[in-house]
mmCIF file of N, CA and C in Angstrom:
data_model
loop_
_atom_site.group_PDB
_atom_site.id
_atom_site.type_symbol
_atom_site.label_atom_id
_atom_site.label_comp_id
_atom_site.label_asym_id
_atom_site.label_seq_id
_atom_site.Cartn_x
_atom_site.Cartn_y
_atom_site.Cartn_z
ATOM 1 N N ARG L 1 13.915 10.731 7.800
ATOM 2 C CA ARG L 1 14.489 10.091 6.647
ATOM 3 C C ARG L 1 13.836 10.618 5.395
ATOM 4 N N ILE L 2 14.508 10.446 4.304
ATOM 5 C CA ILE L 2 13.997 10.922 3.030
ATOM 6 C C ILE L 2 14.219 9.850 1.975
ATOM 7 N N SER L 3 13.322 9.791 1.012
ATOM 8 C CA SER L 3 13.412 8.794 -0.035
ATOM 9 C C SER L 3 13.036 9.438 -1.359
ATOM 10 N N PHE L 4 13.765 9.105 -2.416
ATOM 11 C CA PHE L 4 13.464 9.597 -3.757
ATOM 12 C C PHE L 4 13.191 8.413 -4.667
ATOM 13 N N HIS L 5 12.211 8.567 -5.555
ATOM 14 C CA HIS L 5 11.892 7.543 -6.540
ATOM 15 C C HIS L 5 11.909 8.214 -7.901
ATOM 16 N N GLY L 6 12.446 7.549 -8.869
ATOM 17 C CA GLY L 6 12.448 8.130 -10.189
ATOM 18 C C GLY L 6 12.458 7.079 -11.272
ATOM 19 N N TYR L 7 11.823 7.380 -12.388
ATOM 20 C CA TYR L 7 11.842 6.540 -13.569
ATOM 21 C C TYR L 7 11.267 7.341 -14.723
ATOM 22 N N ARG L 8 11.521 6.895 -15.910
ATOM 23 C CA ARG L 8 11.073 7.599 -17.105
ATOM 24 C C ARG L 8 9.555 7.502 -17.244
ATOM 25 N N VAL L 9 8.929 8.612 -17.579
ATOM 26 C CA VAL L 9 7.481 8.678 -17.762
ATOM 27 C C VAL L 9 7.195 9.265 -19.127
ATOM 28 N N GLU L 10 6.457 8.540 -19.930
ATOM 29 C CA GLU L 10 6.017 9.068 -21.224
ATOM 30 C C GLU L 10 4.876 10.045 -20.962
ATOM 31 N N PRO L 11 4.819 11.182 -21.647
ATOM 32 C CA PRO L 11 3.783 12.178 -21.391
ATOM 33 C C PRO L 11 2.358 11.632 -21.456
ATOM 34 N N SER L 12 2.096 10.704 -22.334
ATOM 35 C CA SER L 12 0.741 10.166 -22.476
ATOM 36 C C SER L 12 0.418 9.096 -21.447
ATOM 37 N N ALA L 13 1.373 8.713 -20.605
ATOM 38 C CA ALA L 13 1.158 7.593 -19.684
ATOM 39 C C ALA L 13 0.953 8.019 -18.240
ATOM 40 N N SER L 14 0.790 9.302 -17.951
ATOM 41 C CA SER L 14 0.733 9.763 -16.569
ATOM 42 C C SER L 14 -0.472 9.215 -15.804
ATOM 43 N N HIS L 15 -1.516 8.793 -16.484
ATOM 44 C CA HIS L 15 -2.707 8.249 -15.821
ATOM 45 C C HIS L 15 -2.597 6.743 -15.595
ATOM 46 N N LEU L 16 -1.530 6.125 -16.033
ATOM 47 C CA LEU L 16 -1.427 4.665 -15.987
ATOM 48 C C LEU L 16 -0.826 4.114 -14.704
ATOM 49 N N GLY L 17 -0.281 4.955 -13.852
ATOM 50 C CA GLY L 17 0.319 4.432 -12.639
ATOM 51 C C GLY L 17 0.781 5.520 -11.706
ATOM 52 N N GLY L 18 1.356 5.067 -10.595
ATOM 53 C CA GLY L 18 1.833 6.015 -9.601
ATOM 54 C C GLY L 18 2.307 5.301 -8.359
ATOM 55 N N PHE L 19 2.189 6.001 -7.235
ATOM 56 C CA PHE L 19 2.763 5.521 -5.990
ATOM 57 C C PHE L 19 1.778 5.624 -4.833
ATOM 58 N N PRO L 20 1.450 4.520 -4.189
ATOM 59 C CA PRO L 20 0.731 4.643 -2.921
ATOM 60 C C PRO L 20 1.769 4.951 -1.848
ATOM 61 N N ARG L 21 1.477 5.887 -0.986
ATOM 62 C CA ARG L 21 2.392 6.163 0.117
ATOM 63 C C ARG L 21 1.560 6.465 1.348
ATOM 64 N N GLY L 22 2.053 6.013 2.479
ATOM 65 C CA GLY L 22 1.264 6.245 3.678
ATOM 66 C C GLY L 22 1.828 5.560 4.906
ATOM 67 N N ARG L 23 0.913 5.182 5.792
ATOM 68 C CA ARG L 23 1.269 4.610 7.092
ATOM 69 C C ARG L 23 0.799 3.168 7.202
ATOM 70 N N TRP L 24 1.596 2.380 7.898
ATOM 71 C CA TRP L 24 1.284 0.963 8.158
ATOM 72 C C TRP L 24 1.399 0.768 9.659
ATOM 73 N N ARG L 25 0.273 0.589 10.317
ATOM 74 C CA ARG L 25 0.272 0.434 11.782
ATOM 75 C C ARG L 25 0.275 -1.049 12.127
ATOM 76 N N PRO L 26 1.182 -1.467 13.004
ATOM 77 C CA PRO L 26 1.254 -2.892 13.346
ATOM 78 C C PRO L 26 0.011 -3.376 14.079
ATOM 79 N N ILE L 27 -0.191 -4.665 14.034
ATOM 80 C CA ILE L 27 -1.303 -5.283 14.760
ATOM 81 C C ILE L 27 -1.006 -5.159 16.250
ATOM 82 N N ALA L 28 -1.907 -4.517 16.988
ATOM 83 C CA ALA L 28 -1.716 -4.304 18.425
ATOM 84 C C ALA L 28 -1.934 -5.607 19.189
ATOM 85 N N GLU L 29 -1.257 -5.708 20.306
ATOM 86 C CA GLU L 29 -1.416 -6.897 21.146
ATOM 87 C C GLU L 29 -2.883 -7.043 21.534
ATOM 88 N N GLY L 30 -3.434 -8.240 21.349
ATOM 89 C CA GLY L 30 -4.825 -8.510 21.649
ATOM 90 C C GLY L 30 -5.788 -8.169 20.528
ATOM 91 N N ASP L 31 -5.300 -7.601 19.437
ATOM 92 C CA ASP L 31 -6.144 -7.261 18.295
ATOM 93 C C ASP L 31 -5.896 -8.276 17.185
ATOM 94 N N SER L 32 -6.826 -8.371 16.244
ATOM 95 C CA SER L 32 -6.669 -9.342 15.158
ATOM 96 C C SER L 32 -6.294 -8.702 13.829
ATOM 97 N N VAL L 33 -6.354 -7.358 13.742
ATOM 98 C CA VAL L 33 -6.027 -6.679 12.496
ATOM 99 C C VAL L 33 -5.131 -5.472 12.748
ATOM 100 N N GLY L 34 -4.336 -5.140 11.725
ATOM 101 C CA GLY L 34 -3.576 -3.900 11.701
ATOM 102 C C GLY L 34 -4.238 -2.959 10.721
ATOM 103 N N HIS L 35 -3.763 -1.742 10.660
ATOM 104 C CA HIS L 35 -4.390 -0.726 9.814
ATOM 105 C C HIS L 35 -3.358 -0.056 8.910
ATOM 106 N N PHE L 36 -3.814 0.381 7.747
ATOM 107 C CA PHE L 36 -2.972 1.161 6.853
ATOM 108 C C PHE L 36 -3.808 2.294 6.267
ATOM 109 N N GLN L 37 -3.133 3.352 5.834
ATOM 110 C CA GLN L 37 -3.817 4.490 5.226
ATOM 111 C C GLN L 37 -2.797 5.293 4.439
ATOM 112 N N GLY L 38 -3.276 6.057 3.470
ATOM 113 C CA GLY L 38 -2.333 6.861 2.715
ATOM 114 C C GLY L 38 -2.954 7.629 1.569
ATOM 115 N N VAL L 39 -2.069 8.085 0.692
ATOM 116 C CA VAL L 39 -2.433 8.896 -0.463
ATOM 117 C C VAL L 39 -2.118 8.110 -1.734
ATOM 118 N N TRP L 40 -3.044 8.145 -2.682
ATOM 119 C CA TRP L 40 -2.906 7.497 -3.991
ATOM 120 C C TRP L 40 -2.350 8.554 -4.935
ATOM 121 N N VAL L 41 -1.061 8.492 -5.257
ATOM 122 C CA VAL L 41 -0.360 9.549 -5.976
ATOM 123 C C VAL L 41 -0.032 9.105 -7.396
ATOM 124 N N GLY L 42 -0.182 10.012 -8.355
ATOM 125 C CA GLY L 42 0.179 9.743 -9.739
ATOM 126 C C GLY L 42 1.675 9.935 -9.963
ATOM 127 N N VAL L 43 2.166 9.536 -11.131
ATOM 128 C CA VAL L 43 3.594 9.610 -11.417
ATOM 129 C C VAL L 43 4.120 11.040 -11.447
ATOM 130 N N ARG L 44 3.271 12.001 -11.652
ATOM 131 C CA ARG L 44 3.706 13.398 -11.673
ATOM 132 C C ARG L 44 3.511 14.082 -10.315
ATOM 133 N N GLY L 45 3.173 13.298 -9.292
ATOM 134 C CA GLY L 45 3.043 13.841 -7.947
ATOM 135 C C GLY L 45 1.657 14.306 -7.561
ATOM 136 N N GLN L 46 0.691 14.218 -8.462
ATOM 137 C CA GLN L 46 -0.664 14.651 -8.154
ATOM 138 C C GLN L 46 -1.372 13.597 -7.301
ATOM 139 N N ALA L 47 -2.119 14.055 -6.299
ATOM 140 C CA ALA L 47 -2.877 13.134 -5.445
ATOM 141 C C ALA L 47 -4.209 12.833 -6.131
ATOM 142 N N PHE L 48 -4.421 11.545 -6.477
ATOM 143 C CA PHE L 48 -5.683 11.129 -7.090
ATOM 144 C C PHE L 48 -6.738 10.805 -6.044
ATOM 145 N N GLY L 49 -6.301 10.446 -4.847
ATOM 146 C CA GLY L 49 -7.257 10.096 -3.812
ATOM 147 C C GLY L 49 -6.560 9.598 -2.566
ATOM 148 N N LEU L 50 -7.372 9.029 -1.684
ATOM 149 C CA LEU L 50 -6.898 8.500 -0.406
ATOM 150 C C LEU L 50 -7.298 7.040 -0.295
ATOM 151 N N PHE L 51 -6.582 6.298 0.528
ATOM 152 C CA PHE L 51 -6.962 4.915 0.782
ATOM 153 C C PHE L 51 -6.746 4.593 2.251
ATOM 154 N N ARG L 52 -7.475 3.603 2.717
ATOM 155 C CA ARG L 52 -7.265 3.078 4.063
ATOM 156 C C ARG L 52 -7.853 1.684 4.124
ATOM 157 N N GLY L 53 -7.346 0.894 5.082
ATOM 158 C CA GLY L 53 -7.845 -0.458 5.193
ATOM 159 C C GLY L 53 -7.256 -1.201 6.365
ATOM 160 N N VAL L 54 -7.479 -2.507 6.343
ATOM 161 C CA VAL L 54 -7.020 -3.389 7.409
ATOM 162 C C VAL L 54 -6.264 -4.566 6.807
ATOM 163 N N TYR L 55 -5.423 -5.178 7.625
ATOM 164 C CA TYR L 55 -4.726 -6.389 7.221
ATOM 165 C C TYR L 55 -4.665 -7.325 8.414
ATOM 166 N N GLY L 56 -4.554 -8.607 8.122
ATOM 167 C CA GLY L 56 -4.479 -9.598 9.191
ATOM 168 C C GLY L 56 -4.253 -10.988 8.618
ATOM 169 N N THR L 57 -4.474 -11.970 9.465
ATOM 170 C CA THR L 57 -4.259 -13.358 9.084
ATOM 171 C C THR L 57 -5.564 -14.133 9.240
ATOM 172 N N ARG L 58 -5.989 -14.793 8.175
ATOM 173 C CA ARG L 58 -7.198 -15.624 8.223
ATOM 174 C C ARG L 58 -6.950 -16.872 9.058
ATOM 175 N N ALA L 59 -8.010 -17.558 9.404
ATOM 176 C CA ALA L 59 -7.907 -18.780 10.212
ATOM 177 C C ALA L 59 -7.050 -19.840 9.532
ATOM 178 N N ASN L 60 -7.004 -19.822 8.195
ATOM 179 C CA ASN L 60 -6.201 -20.814 7.461
ATOM 180 C C ASN L 60 -4.728 -20.396 7.328
ATOM 181 N N GLY L 61 -4.353 -19.257 7.940
ATOM 182 C CA GLY L 61 -2.975 -18.795 7.906
ATOM 183 C C GLY L 61 -2.647 -17.823 6.787
ATOM 184 N N GLU L 62 -3.577 -17.607 5.867
ATOM 185 C CA GLU L 62 -3.343 -16.688 4.750
ATOM 186 C C GLU L 62 -3.316 -15.244 5.258
ATOM 187 N N GLN L 63 -2.289 -14.495 4.890
ATOM 188 C CA GLN L 63 -2.146 -13.102 5.302
ATOM 189 C C GLN L 63 -2.722 -12.211 4.203
ATOM 190 N N VAL L 64 -3.800 -11.475 4.522
ATOM 191 C CA VAL L 64 -4.538 -10.710 3.524
ATOM 192 C C VAL L 64 -4.745 -9.269 3.980
ATOM 193 N N PHE L 65 -4.975 -8.388 2.992
ATOM 194 C CA PHE L 65 -5.364 -7.013 3.295
ATOM 195 C C PHE L 65 -6.567 -6.626 2.452
ATOM 196 N N PHE L 66 -7.347 -5.664 2.968
ATOM 197 C CA PHE L 66 -8.503 -5.125 2.278
ATOM 198 C C PHE L 66 -8.554 -3.629 2.552
ATOM 199 N N GLY L 67 -8.859 -2.843 1.537
ATOM 200 C CA GLY L 67 -8.939 -1.402 1.732
ATOM 201 C C GLY L 67 -9.901 -0.760 0.766
ATOM 202 N N LYS L 68 -10.135 0.527 0.967
ATOM 203 C CA LYS L 68 -11.031 1.326 0.139
ATOM 204 C C LYS L 68 -10.255 2.521 -0.389
ATOM 205 N N TYR L 69 -10.500 2.876 -1.634
ATOM 206 C CA TYR L 69 -9.837 3.975 -2.315
ATOM 207 C C TYR L 69 -10.907 4.997 -2.678
ATOM 208 N N ILE L 70 -10.732 6.265 -2.252
ATOM 209 C CA ILE L 70 -11.714 7.321 -2.511
ATOM 210 C C ILE L 70 -11.025 8.536 -3.132
ATOM 211 N N ASP L 71 -11.825 9.420 -3.756
ATOM 212 C CA ASP L 71 -11.238 10.654 -4.278
ATOM 213 C C ASP L 71 -11.242 11.716 -3.178
ATOM 214 N N ALA L 72 -10.770 12.920 -3.502
ATOM 215 C CA ALA L 72 -10.640 13.988 -2.505
ATOM 216 C C ALA L 72 -11.981 14.422 -1.921
ATOM 217 N N ASP L 73 -13.084 14.161 -2.643
ATOM 218 C CA ASP L 73 -14.417 14.505 -2.148
ATOM 219 C C ASP L 73 -15.092 13.359 -1.407
ATOM 220 N N GLY L 74 -14.414 12.237 -1.295
ATOM 221 C CA GLY L 74 -14.968 11.087 -0.580
ATOM 222 C C GLY L 74 -15.733 10.114 -1.452
ATOM 223 N N ALA L 75 -15.773 10.344 -2.765
ATOM 224 C CA ALA L 75 -16.487 9.432 -3.668
ATOM 225 C C ALA L 75 -15.693 8.138 -3.842
ATOM 226 N N PHE L 76 -16.384 7.031 -3.828
ATOM 227 C CA PHE L 76 -15.779 5.709 -3.969
ATOM 228 C C PHE L 76 -15.101 5.551 -5.331
ATOM 229 N N LEU L 77 -13.847 5.054 -5.318
ATOM 230 C CA LEU L 77 -13.132 4.794 -6.568
ATOM 231 C C LEU L 77 -12.736 3.331 -6.722
ATOM 232 N N GLY L 78 -12.576 2.601 -5.615
ATOM 233 C CA GLY L 78 -12.191 1.204 -5.743
ATOM 234 C C GLY L 78 -11.917 0.524 -4.417
ATOM 235 N N ILE L 79 -11.781 -0.786 -4.507
ATOM 236 C CA ILE L 79 -11.428 -1.635 -3.364
ATOM 237 C C ILE L 79 -10.037 -2.207 -3.621
ATOM 238 N N LEU L 80 -9.206 -2.202 -2.593
ATOM 239 C CA LEU L 80 -7.875 -2.817 -2.649
ATOM 240 C C LEU L 80 -7.949 -4.149 -1.931
ATOM 241 N N ARG L 81 -7.294 -5.163 -2.480
ATOM 242 C CA ARG L 81 -7.246 -6.454 -1.784
ATOM 243 C C ARG L 81 -6.014 -7.209 -2.255
ATOM 244 N N GLY L 82 -5.477 -8.007 -1.354
ATOM 245 C CA GLY L 82 -4.291 -8.757 -1.718
ATOM 246 C C GLY L 82 -3.675 -9.463 -0.538
ATOM 247 N N LYS L 83 -2.386 -9.742 -0.665
ATOM 248 C CA LYS L 83 -1.646 -10.487 0.347
ATOM 249 C C LYS L 83 -0.487 -9.642 0.855
ATOM 250 N N TRP L 84 -0.010 -9.981 2.023
ATOM 251 C CA TRP L 84 1.126 -9.296 2.625
ATOM 252 C C TRP L 84 1.971 -10.325 3.363
ATOM 253 N N GLY L 85 3.191 -9.958 3.678
ATOM 254 C CA GLY L 85 4.059 -10.857 4.427
ATOM 255 C C GLY L 85 5.204 -10.106 5.066
ATOM 256 N N VAL L 86 5.828 -10.746 6.026
ATOM 257 C CA VAL L 86 6.975 -10.176 6.727
ATOM 258 C C VAL L 86 8.238 -10.802 6.163
ATOM 259 N N THR L 87 9.219 -9.967 5.852
ATOM 260 C CA THR L 87 10.495 -10.473 5.346
ATOM 261 C C THR L 87 11.563 -10.525 6.425
ATOM 262 N N GLY L 88 11.339 -9.826 7.538
ATOM 263 C CA GLY L 88 12.310 -9.873 8.624
ATOM 264 C C GLY L 88 12.189 -8.693 9.550
ATOM 265 N N GLN L 89 13.227 -8.513 10.364
ATOM 266 C CA GLN L 89 13.276 -7.381 11.293
ATOM 267 C C GLN L 89 14.632 -6.703 11.188
ATOM 268 N N GLU L 90 14.635 -5.399 11.463
ATOM 269 C CA GLU L 90 15.848 -4.601 11.470
ATOM 270 C C GLU L 90 15.872 -3.804 12.763
ATOM 271 N N PRO L 91 17.043 -3.397 13.214
ATOM 272 C CA PRO L 91 17.084 -2.547 14.393
ATOM 273 C C PRO L 91 16.551 -1.155 14.072
ATOM 274 N N GLY L 92 15.708 -0.636 14.936
ATOM 275 C CA GLY L 92 15.158 0.700 14.750
ATOM 276 C C GLY L 92 15.775 1.679 15.718
ATOM 277 N N ARG L 93 15.063 2.763 15.950
ATOM 278 C CA ARG L 93 15.526 3.739 16.937
ATOM 279 C C ARG L 93 15.664 3.062 18.293
ATOM 280 N N ASN L 94 16.657 3.425 19.021
ATOM 281 C CA ASN L 94 16.910 2.873 20.350
ATOM 282 C C ASN L 94 17.085 1.361 20.330
ATOM 283 N N GLY L 95 17.395 0.797 19.158
ATOM 284 C CA GLY L 95 17.650 -0.628 19.056
ATOM 285 C C GLY L 95 16.420 -1.506 19.078
ATOM 286 N N GLU L 96 15.229 -0.917 19.159
ATOM 287 C CA GLU L 96 13.999 -1.714 19.171
ATOM 288 C C GLU L 96 13.754 -2.277 17.770
ATOM 289 N N PRO L 97 13.193 -3.494 17.677
ATOM 290 C CA PRO L 97 13.020 -4.117 16.357
ATOM 291 C C PRO L 97 11.953 -3.428 15.500
ATOM 292 N N VAL L 98 12.249 -3.333 14.222
ATOM 293 C CA VAL L 98 11.324 -2.802 13.222
ATOM 294 C C VAL L 98 10.984 -3.939 12.276
ATOM 295 N N THR L 99 9.709 -4.187 12.073
ATOM 296 C CA THR L 99 9.264 -5.234 11.167
ATOM 297 C C THR L 99 9.269 -4.703 9.740
ATOM 298 N N VAL L 100 9.823 -5.497 8.825
ATOM 299 C CA VAL L 100 9.904 -5.129 7.414
ATOM 300 C C VAL L 100 9.114 -6.156 6.611
ATOM 301 N N GLY L 101 8.304 -5.694 5.665
ATOM 302 C CA GLY L 101 7.499 -6.633 4.890
ATOM 303 C C GLY L 101 7.076 -6.082 3.546
ATOM 304 N N TRP L 102 6.180 -6.794 2.898
ATOM 305 C CA TRP L 102 5.723 -6.487 1.543
ATOM 306 C C TRP L 102 4.214 -6.639 1.462
ATOM 307 N N PHE L 103 3.618 -6.043 0.443
ATOM 308 C CA PHE L 103 2.210 -6.249 0.122
ATOM 309 C C PHE L 103 2.079 -6.280 -1.399
ATOM 310 N N ARG L 104 1.106 -7.024 -1.878
ATOM 311 C CA ARG L 104 0.867 -7.122 -3.321
ATOM 312 C C ARG L 104 -0.592 -7.502 -3.535
ATOM 313 N N GLY L 105 -1.254 -6.798 -4.454
ATOM 314 C CA GLY L 105 -2.656 -7.100 -4.697
ATOM 315 C C GLY L 105 -3.185 -6.404 -5.927
ATOM 316 N N VAL L 106 -4.504 -6.252 -5.941
ATOM 317 C CA VAL L 106 -5.202 -5.627 -7.059
ATOM 318 C C VAL L 106 -6.142 -4.562 -6.514
ATOM 319 N N TRP L 107 -6.602 -3.709 -7.398
ATOM 320 C CA TRP L 107 -7.685 -2.801 -7.050
ATOM 321 C C TRP L 107 -8.805 -3.014 -8.048
ATOM 322 N N VAL L 108 -10.024 -3.024 -7.547
ATOM 323 C CA VAL L 108 -11.211 -3.349 -8.343
ATOM 324 C C VAL L 108 -12.249 -2.245 -8.177
ATOM 325 N N ASN L 109 -13.192 -2.164 -9.126
ATOM 326 C CA ASN L 109 -14.268 -1.183 -9.027
ATOM 327 C C ASN L 109 -15.464 -1.784 -8.288
ATOM 328 N N ALA L 110 -16.568 -1.041 -8.246
ATOM 329 C CA ALA L 110 -17.766 -1.479 -7.524
ATOM 330 C C ALA L 110 -18.359 -2.763 -8.094
ATOM 331 N N ASP L 111 -18.105 -3.065 -9.366
ATOM 332 C CA ASP L 111 -18.606 -4.283 -10.001
ATOM 333 C C ASP L 111 -17.616 -5.438 -9.884
ATOM 334 N N ASP L 112 -16.557 -5.269 -9.100
ATOM 335 C CA ASP L 112 -15.505 -6.264 -8.871
ATOM 336 C C ASP L 112 -14.665 -6.522 -10.121
ATOM 337 N N ALA L 113 -14.675 -5.583 -11.071
ATOM 338 C CA ALA L 113 -13.816 -5.698 -12.250
ATOM 339 C C ALA L 113 -12.427 -5.191 -11.876
ATOM 340 N N GLU L 114 -11.410 -5.969 -12.183
ATOM 341 C CA GLU L 114 -10.048 -5.606 -11.835
ATOM 342 C C GLU L 114 -9.584 -4.422 -12.677
ATOM 343 N N LEU L 115 -9.102 -3.376 -11.996
ATOM 344 C CA LEU L 115 -8.626 -2.171 -12.668
ATOM 345 C C LEU L 115 -7.110 -2.142 -12.791
ATOM 346 N N GLY L 116 -6.413 -2.736 -11.836
ATOM 347 C CA GLY L 116 -4.961 -2.694 -11.871
ATOM 348 C C GLY L 116 -4.333 -3.405 -10.693
ATOM 349 N N GLU L 117 -3.033 -3.186 -10.539
ATOM 350 C CA GLU L 117 -2.262 -3.855 -9.493
ATOM 351 C C GLU L 117 -1.628 -2.834 -8.566
ATOM 352 N N ILE L 118 -1.285 -3.299 -7.374
ATOM 353 C CA ILE L 118 -0.605 -2.491 -6.374
ATOM 354 C C ILE L 118 0.397 -3.392 -5.658
ATOM 355 N N ALA L 119 1.579 -2.866 -5.380
ATOM 356 C CA ALA L 119 2.601 -3.651 -4.680
ATOM 357 C C ALA L 119 3.561 -2.699 -3.988
ATOM 358 N N GLY L 120 4.169 -3.170 -2.915
ATOM 359 C CA GLY L 120 5.137 -2.329 -2.234
ATOM 360 C C GLY L 120 5.695 -2.970 -0.981
ATOM 361 N N HIS L 121 6.251 -2.116 -0.136
ATOM 362 C CA HIS L 121 6.916 -2.537 1.093
ATOM 363 C C HIS L 121 6.422 -1.699 2.260
ATOM 364 N N PHE L 122 6.585 -2.241 3.470
ATOM 365 C CA PHE L 122 6.252 -1.483 4.671
ATOM 366 C C PHE L 122 7.302 -1.720 5.743
ATOM 367 N N ARG L 123 7.352 -0.807 6.677
ATOM 368 C CA ARG L 123 8.179 -0.907 7.890
ATOM 369 C C ARG L 123 7.304 -0.454 9.039
ATOM 370 N N SER L 124 7.311 -1.196 10.136
ATOM 371 C CA SER L 124 6.510 -0.782 11.285
ATOM 372 C C SER L 124 7.181 -1.196 12.582
ATOM 373 N N GLN L 125 6.886 -0.433 13.616
ATOM 374 C CA GLN L 125 7.431 -0.687 14.936
ATOM 375 C C GLN L 125 6.274 -0.710 15.918
ATOM 376 N N GLU L 126 6.287 -1.621 16.855
ATOM 377 C CA GLU L 126 5.188 -1.776 17.796
ATOM 378 C C GLU L 126 4.864 -0.456 18.483
ATOM 379 N N GLY L 127 3.556 -0.132 18.504
ATOM 380 C CA GLY L 127 3.091 1.070 19.165
ATOM 381 C C GLY L 127 3.243 2.351 18.363
ATOM 382 N N GLU L 128 3.755 2.273 17.140
ATOM 383 C CA GLU L 128 3.960 3.469 16.321
ATOM 384 C C GLU L 128 3.436 3.219 14.912
ATOM 385 N N PHE L 129 3.116 4.317 14.218
ATOM 386 C CA PHE L 129 2.816 4.191 12.797
ATOM 387 C C PHE L 129 4.123 3.970 12.059
ATOM 388 N N GLY L 130 4.146 2.990 11.198
ATOM 389 C CA GLY L 130 5.269 2.802 10.310
ATOM 390 C C GLY L 130 4.931 3.477 8.995
ATOM 391 N N PHE L 131 5.567 3.038 7.934
ATOM 392 C CA PHE L 131 5.247 3.629 6.641
ATOM 393 C C PHE L 131 5.095 2.538 5.601
ATOM 394 N N LEU L 132 4.419 2.885 4.527
ATOM 395 C CA LEU L 132 4.327 2.014 3.362
ATOM 396 C C LEU L 132 4.630 2.853 2.141
ATOM 397 N N ARG L 133 5.163 2.203 1.149
ATOM 398 C CA ARG L 133 5.391 2.842 -0.146
ATOM 399 C C ARG L 133 5.354 1.751 -1.198
ATOM 400 N N GLY L 134 4.978 2.143 -2.396
ATOM 401 C CA GLY L 134 4.894 1.142 -3.448
ATOM 402 C C GLY L 134 4.589 1.757 -4.793
ATOM 403 N N ARG L 135 4.033 0.931 -5.666
ATOM 404 C CA ARG L 135 3.656 1.328 -7.025
ATOM 405 C C ARG L 135 2.251 0.813 -7.296
ATOM 406 N N TRP L 136 1.511 1.532 -8.089
ATOM 407 C CA TRP L 136 0.238 1.058 -8.603
ATOM 408 C C TRP L 136 0.241 1.273 -10.110
ATOM 409 N N CYS L 137 -0.545 0.484 -10.782
ATOM 410 C CA CYS L 137 -0.660 0.637 -12.227
ATOM 411 C C CYS L 137 -2.043 0.175 -12.670
ATOM 412 N N ARG L 138 -2.447 0.620 -13.845
ATOM 413 C CA ARG L 138 -3.698 0.142 -14.454
ATOM 414 C C ARG L 138 -3.368 -1.115 -15.249
ATOM 415 N N GLY L 139 -4.261 -2.084 -15.188
ATOM 416 C CA GLY L 139 -4.051 -3.322 -15.921
ATOM 417 C C GLY L 139 -2.957 -4.179 -15.286
ATOM 418 N N ARG L 140 -2.402 -5.081 -16.064
ATOM 419 C CA ARG L 140 -1.314 -5.944 -15.600
ATOM 420 C C ARG L 140 0.006 -5.237 -15.845
ATOM 421 N N CYS L 141 0.876 -5.273 -14.868
ATOM 422 C CA CYS L 141 2.146 -4.561 -15.006
ATOM 423 C C CYS L 141 3.203 -5.219 -14.111
ATOM 424 N N PRO L 142 4.465 -5.053 -14.447
ATOM 425 C CA PRO L 142 5.537 -5.643 -13.646
ATOM 426 C C PRO L 142 5.837 -4.803 -12.411
ATOM 427 N N LEU L 143 5.334 -5.231 -11.262
ATOM 428 C CA LEU L 143 5.567 -4.527 -10.013
ATOM 429 C C LEU L 143 6.376 -5.398 -9.071
ATOM 430 N N ALA L 144 7.178 -4.784 -8.225
ATOM 431 C CA ALA L 144 7.900 -5.506 -7.180
ATOM 432 C C ALA L 144 7.035 -5.501 -5.941
ATOM 433 N N PRO L 145 7.106 -6.429 -5.074
ATOM 434 C CA PRO L 145 8.030 -7.553 -5.000
ATOM 435 C C PRO L 145 7.572 -8.703 -5.843
#
């Protein structure tokens, strides 16, 4: 499958946002967390870094994710944290169900100062890597969902 994203970008704003894209692995049977990983991409397609993390459900029922964002040399750039949820299921290849959901959170620096927001959607199928895609921005910004 292929997906295109487009929107107007002011030349001076290329550092203000972009797209996280990557993989969302479902929580395996008998495990308490799922995993995600990907590339932190700017609006002009440049890779600013990589991210990876875990997601799951706390004892109180809250669905949360936590991740780490690094540059190409492995230097720490930030922590991702937020909430996620399932919106439903769709038929996948061979008719097997595919879980569809969303994530929304913030990214912070080493001093826990909020740098910006991240939000997007994921699709995953049991036993396979699914995908995630979304938007990130510096500061407060209108992101879906």
